[in-house]
């Protein structure tokens, strides 16, 4: 099939997936990303063989990954990620990284072509949290605005930011001091951008945003895309992974919009999300399904055995440190729910395994096992976590009031 035919097929899947999510979501809330990947597998070479990769599709897929990480960076709210909870979440992630690197290297050495490099890819993937999948679930359950939601925001934010920094340090192929120096340079550039973002903007800036918000000018949206391009370019010039630049661009964009156009920031974000989740991000996830090595996973070999192992390691590596270091005001059931939510992982796993495959460090079967375990985690762990939180009525940790769940947002898990 030509690249135009494959693109039409991908966009047809992008349209069909929300319909399936909406229909099934009446009985079982399934994140949209699951349908996008599964339908990609269906039309891929291992099943129907309708879709083919080419340069155009690959470029669109890479742009989708960058937009996905950009929106993940935008989700972080600095006002809710601070204080002792932030320290606890950072400590939990560092413990998870040490456990992940150790167990990942052990698993890699159990294979025929093990090594520390493969262990780094596996270990880093085990430390991630799919905050974009968890937030809509918490919003629907009424937990997002309470104490539990604030704690989950802190632990989830570190679970997204930490692996991206680790990728820049550990997966670059450079020595530790070179990677650290380049990362410090990028951090300085990002800090300068944050400083600029937090400064008051001239009146004309806000005026142009307001006047073009509903016109063909779309200054705010174009400015956001420029910010993303600049940060992607800066990370690429420094030899860092572009995902770091995309994440930093998301952080900076939130500060700029909240400062320059606080009344319009939600509408501007909606426009950017429409561009991302309406086009680029679905392309990335469908292509992930097309490239998924289903045969290796189902041939009864090591890959199929690794899937439940990886699923268990999400809880051991990422979840247990979170449970142990959760704030003391959370009860036992809330700690277990926090552990399960934090162990939910998929988008960064897809990103890390994509890099591992491109660098020829991970085998296709191992990448398939990791992605497969991530898919199971987003299906199972949030539902189990909600069961742990059930039965509390409208009270959360230490009796705090929870929001009432909205009725019409069943499909909001579309974001990831």
mmCIF file of C-alpha atoms in Angstrom, residues 13-297:
data_model
loop_
_atom_site.group_PDB
_atom_site.id
_atom_site.type_symbol
_atom_site.label_atom_id
_atom_site.label_comp_id
_atom_site.label_asym_id
_atom_site.label_seq_id
_atom_site.Cartn_x
_atom_site.Cartn_y
_atom_site.Cartn_z
ATOM 1 C CA UNK A 13 -8.376 3.919 12.734
ATOM 2 C CA UNK A 14 -8.029 7.261 14.538
ATOM 3 C CA UNK A 15 -11.732 7.888 13.874
ATOM 4 C CA UNK A 16 -12.861 4.357 14.729
ATOM 5 C CA UNK A 17 -10.937 4.097 18.009
ATOM 6 C CA UNK A 18 -12.922 6.795 19.920
ATOM 7 C CA UNK A 19 -16.167 5.194 18.786
ATOM 8 C CA UNK A 20 -15.045 1.865 20.219
ATOM 9 C CA UNK A 21 -13.825 3.542 23.412
ATOM 10 C CA UNK A 22 -17.153 5.330 23.799
ATOM 11 C CA UNK A 23 -19.203 2.204 23.189
ATOM 12 C CA UNK A 24 -17.231 -0.096 25.460
ATOM 13 C CA UNK A 25 -16.678 2.678 28.013
ATOM 14 C CA UNK A 26 -20.312 2.390 29.089
ATOM 15 C CA UNK A 27 -19.398 -0.915 30.737
ATOM 16 C CA UNK A 28 -15.606 -0.814 31.071
ATOM 17 C CA UNK A 29 -13.429 2.327 30.868
ATOM 18 C CA UNK A 30 -10.675 1.432 28.407
ATOM 19 C CA UNK A 31 -8.106 4.110 27.473
ATOM 20 C CA UNK A 32 -8.264 5.159 23.847
ATOM 21 C CA UNK A 33 -4.598 4.352 23.296
ATOM 22 C CA UNK A 34 -5.361 0.637 23.718
ATOM 23 C CA UNK A 35 -7.730 0.659 20.739
ATOM 24 C CA UNK A 36 -5.277 2.662 18.632
ATOM 25 C CA UNK A 37 -2.463 0.186 19.255
ATOM 26 C CA UNK A 38 -4.658 -2.902 18.875
ATOM 27 C CA UNK A 39 -6.145 -1.697 15.589
ATOM 28 C CA UNK A 40 -2.628 -0.848 14.416
ATOM 29 C CA UNK A 41 -1.588 -4.421 15.179
ATOM 30 C CA UNK A 42 -4.637 -5.669 13.264
ATOM 31 C CA UNK A 43 -3.733 -3.822 10.042
ATOM 32 C CA UNK A 44 0.005 -4.408 10.519
ATOM 33 C CA UNK A 45 2.212 -6.997 8.805
ATOM 34 C CA UNK A 46 1.654 -9.724 11.433
ATOM 35 C CA UNK A 47 -2.154 -9.894 10.913
ATOM 36 C CA UNK A 48 -3.833 -8.352 7.841
ATOM 37 C CA UNK A 49 -0.733 -6.791 6.286
ATOM 38 C CA UNK A 50 -2.587 -3.745 4.970
ATOM 39 C CA UNK A 51 -0.309 -1.001 6.356
ATOM 40 C CA UNK A 52 3.294 -0.326 5.417
ATOM 41 C CA UNK A 53 5.881 2.023 6.944
ATOM 42 C CA UNK A 54 7.577 4.698 4.877
ATOM 43 C CA UNK A 55 9.433 7.984 5.377
ATOM 44 C CA UNK A 56 6.322 10.172 5.495
ATOM 45 C CA UNK A 57 4.579 7.980 8.070
ATOM 46 C CA UNK A 58 7.752 7.777 10.179
ATOM 47 C CA UNK A 59 8.117 11.578 10.268
ATOM 48 C CA UNK A 60 4.480 12.023 11.292
ATOM 49 C CA UNK A 61 4.911 9.355 13.966
ATOM 50 C CA UNK A 62 7.979 11.115 15.403
ATOM 51 C CA UNK A 63 6.093 14.421 15.457
ATOM 52 C CA UNK A 64 3.275 12.648 17.280
ATOM 53 C CA UNK A 65 5.692 11.377 19.930
ATOM 54 C CA UNK A 66 7.122 14.894 20.398
ATOM 55 C CA UNK A 67 3.609 16.355 20.751
ATOM 56 C CA UNK A 68 2.677 13.618 23.236
ATOM 57 C CA UNK A 69 5.622 14.438 25.504
ATOM 58 C CA UNK A 70 5.014 18.177 25.056
ATOM 59 C CA UNK A 71 1.451 17.788 26.357
ATOM 60 C CA UNK A 72 2.726 15.631 29.218
ATOM 61 C CA UNK A 73 5.034 18.473 30.238
ATOM 62 C CA UNK A 74 2.151 20.936 30.019
ATOM 63 C CA UNK A 75 0.093 18.816 32.438
ATOM 64 C CA UNK A 76 2.471 19.442 35.345
ATOM 65 C CA UNK A 77 1.113 22.096 37.715
ATOM 66 C CA UNK A 78 3.935 23.583 39.768
ATOM 67 C CA UNK A 79 1.517 24.798 42.437
ATOM 68 C CA UNK A 80 0.582 21.203 43.277
ATOM 69 C CA UNK A 81 4.055 19.668 42.940
ATOM 70 C CA UNK A 82 6.114 21.028 45.809
ATOM 71 C CA UNK A 83 7.112 20.658 49.464
ATOM 72 C CA UNK A 84 7.651 17.409 51.318
ATOM 73 C CA UNK A 85 5.413 15.484 48.920
ATOM 74 C CA UNK A 86 7.704 16.421 46.046
ATOM 75 C CA UNK A 87 10.744 15.276 48.055
ATOM 76 C CA UNK A 88 9.057 11.975 48.813
ATOM 77 C CA UNK A 89 8.096 11.468 45.167
ATOM 78 C CA UNK A 90 11.655 12.233 43.993
ATOM 79 C CA UNK A 91 13.127 9.822 46.546
ATOM 80 C CA UNK A 92 10.654 7.103 45.504
ATOM 81 C CA UNK A 93 11.622 7.540 41.860
ATOM 82 C CA UNK A 94 15.379 7.407 42.600
ATOM 83 C CA UNK A 95 14.843 4.160 44.519
ATOM 84 C CA UNK A 96 12.798 2.859 41.575
ATOM 85 C CA UNK A 97 15.625 3.794 39.185
ATOM 86 C CA UNK A 98 18.184 1.876 41.248
ATOM 87 C CA UNK A 99 15.873 -1.149 41.431
ATOM 88 C CA UNK A 100 15.015 -0.889 37.740
ATOM 89 C CA UNK A 101 18.630 -0.708 36.583
ATOM 90 C CA UNK A 102 19.587 -3.647 38.787
ATOM 91 C CA UNK A 103 16.682 -5.893 37.814
ATOM 92 C CA UNK A 104 16.783 -4.752 34.179
ATOM 93 C CA UNK A 105 20.460 -5.665 33.897
ATOM 94 C CA UNK A 106 19.763 -9.004 35.580
ATOM 95 C CA UNK A 107 17.002 -9.785 33.090
ATOM 96 C CA UNK A 108 19.203 -8.710 30.178
ATOM 97 C CA UNK A 109 22.007 -11.002 31.320
ATOM 98 C CA UNK A 110 19.604 -13.935 31.528
ATOM 99 C CA UNK A 111 19.194 -13.742 27.761
ATOM 100 C CA UNK A 112 21.668 -14.736 25.087
ATOM 101 C CA UNK A 113 22.715 -11.170 24.284
ATOM 102 C CA UNK A 114 22.491 -9.470 27.656
ATOM 103 C CA UNK A 115 24.371 -6.400 28.681
ATOM 104 C CA UNK A 116 24.222 -3.233 30.729
ATOM 105 C CA UNK A 117 22.950 -1.135 27.804
ATOM 106 C CA UNK A 118 19.885 -3.326 27.414
ATOM 107 C CA UNK A 119 19.414 -3.284 31.184
ATOM 108 C CA UNK A 120 19.370 0.517 31.133
ATOM 109 C CA UNK A 121 16.584 0.572 28.551
ATOM 110 C CA UNK A 122 14.524 -1.985 30.462
ATOM 111 C CA UNK A 123 15.235 -0.428 33.862
ATOM 112 C CA UNK A 124 14.335 3.099 32.752
ATOM 113 C CA UNK A 125 11.079 1.880 31.218
ATOM 114 C CA UNK A 126 10.126 0.244 34.523
ATOM 115 C CA UNK A 127 10.290 3.583 36.382
ATOM 116 C CA UNK A 128 7.719 5.518 34.346
ATOM 117 C CA UNK A 129 4.156 6.540 35.253
ATOM 118 C CA UNK A 130 1.433 7.255 32.693
ATOM 119 C CA UNK A 131 0.170 10.438 34.341
ATOM 120 C CA UNK A 132 -1.880 11.333 31.257
ATOM 121 C CA UNK A 133 -3.820 8.086 31.616
ATOM 122 C CA UNK A 134 -4.299 8.414 35.369
ATOM 123 C CA UNK A 135 -5.490 12.035 35.519
ATOM 124 C CA UNK A 136 -8.754 11.532 33.569
ATOM 125 C CA UNK A 137 -9.554 8.507 35.752
ATOM 126 C CA UNK A 138 -9.044 10.582 38.897
ATOM 127 C CA UNK A 139 -11.081 13.426 37.429
ATOM 128 C CA UNK A 140 -14.005 11.118 36.658
ATOM 129 C CA UNK A 141 -13.891 9.535 40.118
ATOM 130 C CA UNK A 142 -13.853 12.938 41.845
ATOM 131 C CA UNK A 143 -10.414 12.404 43.415
ATOM 132 C CA UNK A 144 -8.371 14.886 41.390
ATOM 133 C CA UNK A 145 -9.153 17.996 43.439
ATOM 134 C CA UNK A 146 -8.570 16.405 46.856
ATOM 135 C CA UNK A 147 -5.513 15.442 48.844
ATOM 136 C CA UNK A 148 -5.125 12.093 47.075
ATOM 137 C CA UNK A 149 -5.175 13.810 43.672
ATOM 138 C CA UNK A 150 -2.493 16.286 44.760
ATOM 139 C CA UNK A 151 -0.232 13.476 45.957
ATOM 140 C CA UNK A 152 -0.811 11.519 42.756
ATOM 141 C CA UNK A 153 0.017 14.627 40.716
ATOM 142 C CA UNK A 154 3.387 14.935 42.499
ATOM 143 C CA UNK A 155 4.352 11.268 42.211
ATOM 144 C CA UNK A 156 3.078 11.040 38.635
ATOM 145 C CA UNK A 157 4.888 14.193 37.518
ATOM 146 C CA UNK A 158 8.212 12.857 38.785
ATOM 147 C CA UNK A 159 7.360 9.518 37.174
ATOM 148 C CA UNK A 160 7.171 11.289 33.808
ATOM 149 C CA UNK A 161 10.012 13.784 34.185
ATOM 150 C CA UNK A 162 12.501 11.388 35.813
ATOM 151 C CA UNK A 163 12.621 8.784 33.010
ATOM 152 C CA UNK A 164 13.068 11.524 30.385
ATOM 153 C CA UNK A 165 16.093 12.927 32.243
ATOM 154 C CA UNK A 166 17.408 9.388 32.744
ATOM 155 C CA UNK A 167 17.093 8.765 29.014
ATOM 156 C CA UNK A 168 19.180 11.875 28.331
ATOM 157 C CA UNK A 169 21.854 10.781 30.811
ATOM 158 C CA UNK A 170 21.951 7.018 30.373
ATOM 159 C CA UNK A 171 20.780 6.275 26.838
ATOM 160 C CA UNK A 172 22.875 8.789 24.892
ATOM 161 C CA UNK A 173 25.918 6.567 24.364
ATOM 162 C CA UNK A 174 28.250 9.247 25.826
ATOM 163 C CA UNK A 175 30.281 9.159 29.020
ATOM 164 C CA UNK A 176 28.554 10.178 32.226
ATOM 165 C CA UNK A 177 30.422 13.485 32.566
ATOM 166 C CA UNK A 178 29.734 14.476 28.957
ATOM 167 C CA UNK A 179 26.043 13.713 29.328
ATOM 168 C CA UNK A 180 25.910 15.597 32.625
ATOM 169 C CA UNK A 181 27.625 18.643 31.132
ATOM 170 C CA UNK A 182 25.280 18.730 28.147
ATOM 171 C CA UNK A 183 22.263 18.203 30.377
ATOM 172 C CA UNK A 184 23.426 21.038 32.650
ATOM 173 C CA UNK A 185 23.744 23.295 29.600
ATOM 174 C CA UNK A 186 20.236 22.397 28.493
ATOM 175 C CA UNK A 187 18.959 22.926 32.047
ATOM 176 C CA UNK A 188 20.513 26.411 32.055
ATOM 177 C CA UNK A 189 18.829 27.228 28.742
ATOM 178 C CA UNK A 190 15.525 25.915 30.075
ATOM 179 C CA UNK A 191 15.923 27.922 33.295
ATOM 180 C CA UNK A 192 16.524 31.070 31.236
ATOM 181 C CA UNK A 193 13.418 30.296 29.201
ATOM 182 C CA UNK A 194 11.400 29.727 32.393
ATOM 183 C CA UNK A 195 12.659 33.047 33.778
ATOM 184 C CA UNK A 196 11.549 34.783 30.590
ATOM 185 C CA UNK A 197 8.215 32.955 30.657
ATOM 186 C CA UNK A 198 7.479 34.158 34.202
ATOM 187 C CA UNK A 199 8.257 37.817 33.478
ATOM 188 C CA UNK A 200 5.351 40.146 32.667
ATOM 189 C CA UNK A 201 4.719 40.345 28.947
ATOM 190 C CA UNK A 202 4.188 43.657 27.110
ATOM 191 C CA UNK A 203 0.532 44.627 26.571
ATOM 192 C CA UNK A 204 0.732 44.076 22.825
ATOM 193 C CA UNK A 205 1.559 40.384 23.379
ATOM 194 C CA UNK A 206 -1.709 39.678 25.208
ATOM 195 C CA UNK A 207 -3.585 41.921 22.785
ATOM 196 C CA UNK A 208 -2.376 40.004 19.727
ATOM 197 C CA UNK A 209 -3.309 36.703 21.410
ATOM 198 C CA UNK A 210 -6.841 37.954 22.078
ATOM 199 C CA UNK A 211 -7.376 39.471 18.631
ATOM 200 C CA UNK A 212 -6.140 36.438 16.672
ATOM 201 C CA UNK A 213 -7.575 33.696 18.895
ATOM 202 C CA UNK A 214 -10.609 33.267 16.644
ATOM 203 C CA UNK A 215 -9.052 34.357 13.357
ATOM 204 C CA UNK A 216 -6.791 32.799 10.776
ATOM 205 C CA UNK A 217 -3.792 34.414 12.502
ATOM 206 C CA UNK A 218 -3.852 32.046 15.508
ATOM 207 C CA UNK A 219 -0.829 33.817 17.003
ATOM 208 C CA UNK A 220 -0.938 31.880 20.276
ATOM 209 C CA UNK A 221 -1.010 28.461 18.595
ATOM 210 C CA UNK A 222 1.804 29.427 16.228
ATOM 211 C CA UNK A 223 3.827 30.759 19.155
ATOM 212 C CA UNK A 224 3.357 27.457 21.028
ATOM 213 C CA UNK A 225 4.570 25.512 17.983
ATOM 214 C CA UNK A 226 7.569 27.856 17.743
ATOM 215 C CA UNK A 227 8.428 27.213 21.404
ATOM 216 C CA UNK A 228 8.230 23.474 20.774
ATOM 217 C CA UNK A 229 10.443 23.732 17.683
ATOM 218 C CA UNK A 230 13.038 25.875 19.518
ATOM 219 C CA UNK A 231 13.303 23.466 22.453
ATOM 220 C CA UNK A 232 13.457 20.453 20.122
ATOM 221 C CA UNK A 233 16.211 22.177 18.161
ATOM 222 C CA UNK A 234 18.150 23.091 21.329
ATOM 223 C CA UNK A 235 18.064 19.504 22.584
ATOM 224 C CA UNK A 236 19.129 18.186 19.180
ATOM 225 C CA UNK A 237 22.034 20.653 18.873
ATOM 226 C CA UNK A 238 23.275 19.549 22.297
ATOM 227 C CA UNK A 239 22.986 15.902 21.301
ATOM 228 C CA UNK A 240 20.221 15.182 23.815
ATOM 229 C CA UNK A 241 17.058 13.240 23.145
ATOM 230 C CA UNK A 242 14.398 15.453 21.583
ATOM 231 C CA UNK A 243 11.866 14.161 24.113
ATOM 232 C CA UNK A 244 13.650 16.233 26.761
ATOM 233 C CA UNK A 245 13.166 19.334 24.616
ATOM 234 C CA UNK A 246 9.492 18.494 24.052
ATOM 235 C CA UNK A 247 8.878 18.046 27.771
ATOM 236 C CA UNK A 248 10.658 21.324 28.626
ATOM 237 C CA UNK A 249 8.609 23.112 25.954
ATOM 238 C CA UNK A 250 5.414 21.913 27.635
ATOM 239 C CA UNK A 251 6.556 23.262 31.021
ATOM 240 C CA UNK A 252 7.498 26.638 29.521
ATOM 241 C CA UNK A 253 4.287 26.930 27.503
ATOM 242 C CA UNK A 254 2.103 26.555 30.622
ATOM 243 C CA UNK A 255 4.013 29.393 32.322
ATOM 244 C CA UNK A 256 3.819 31.661 29.268
ATOM 245 C CA UNK A 257 0.096 31.169 28.687
ATOM 246 C CA UNK A 258 -0.861 31.449 32.361
ATOM 247 C CA UNK A 259 1.094 34.705 32.586
ATOM 248 C CA UNK A 260 0.229 36.361 29.270
ATOM 249 C CA UNK A 261 -3.315 35.097 28.678
ATOM 250 C CA UNK A 262 -4.721 33.492 31.843
ATOM 251 C CA UNK A 263 -8.282 33.868 30.613
ATOM 252 C CA UNK A 264 -7.574 32.235 27.272
ATOM 253 C CA UNK A 265 -4.983 29.614 28.245
ATOM 254 C CA UNK A 266 -7.572 26.829 28.415
ATOM 255 C CA UNK A 267 -8.909 27.642 24.971
ATOM 256 C CA UNK A 268 -5.385 27.864 23.505
ATOM 257 C CA UNK A 269 -4.489 24.508 25.033
ATOM 258 C CA UNK A 270 -7.671 23.029 23.565
ATOM 259 C CA UNK A 271 -6.533 24.147 20.104
ATOM 260 C CA UNK A 272 -3.066 22.618 20.597
ATOM 261 C CA UNK A 273 -4.600 19.411 21.960
ATOM 262 C CA UNK A 274 -6.889 19.265 18.929
ATOM 263 C CA UNK A 275 -3.822 19.372 16.694
ATOM 264 C CA UNK A 276 -2.008 16.797 18.817
ATOM 265 C CA UNK A 277 -4.707 14.339 19.868
ATOM 266 C CA UNK A 278 -6.723 14.921 16.719
ATOM 267 C CA UNK A 279 -3.916 14.070 14.301
ATOM 268 C CA UNK A 280 -0.293 13.575 15.356
ATOM 269 C CA UNK A 281 -0.591 11.522 18.559
ATOM 270 C CA UNK A 282 -2.997 8.926 17.047
ATOM 271 C CA UNK A 283 -0.550 8.469 14.164
ATOM 272 C CA UNK A 284 2.205 7.661 16.665
ATOM 273 C CA UNK A 285 0.162 5.080 18.568
ATOM 274 C CA UNK A 286 -1.284 3.423 15.468
ATOM 275 C CA UNK A 287 2.212 3.176 13.968
ATOM 276 C CA UNK A 288 3.350 1.666 17.274
ATOM 277 C CA UNK A 289 0.744 -1.039 16.757
ATOM 278 C CA UNK A 290 1.766 -1.537 13.123
ATOM 279 C CA UNK A 291 5.381 -2.056 14.238
ATOM 280 C CA UNK A 292 4.392 -4.292 17.158
ATOM 281 C CA UNK A 293 6.070 -7.706 16.823
ATOM 282 C CA UNK A 294 3.045 -9.867 17.591
ATOM 283 C CA UNK A 295 4.582 -13.052 16.203
ATOM 284 C CA UNK A 296 7.548 -12.884 18.562
ATOM 285 C CA UNK A 297 5.229 -12.308 21.496
#
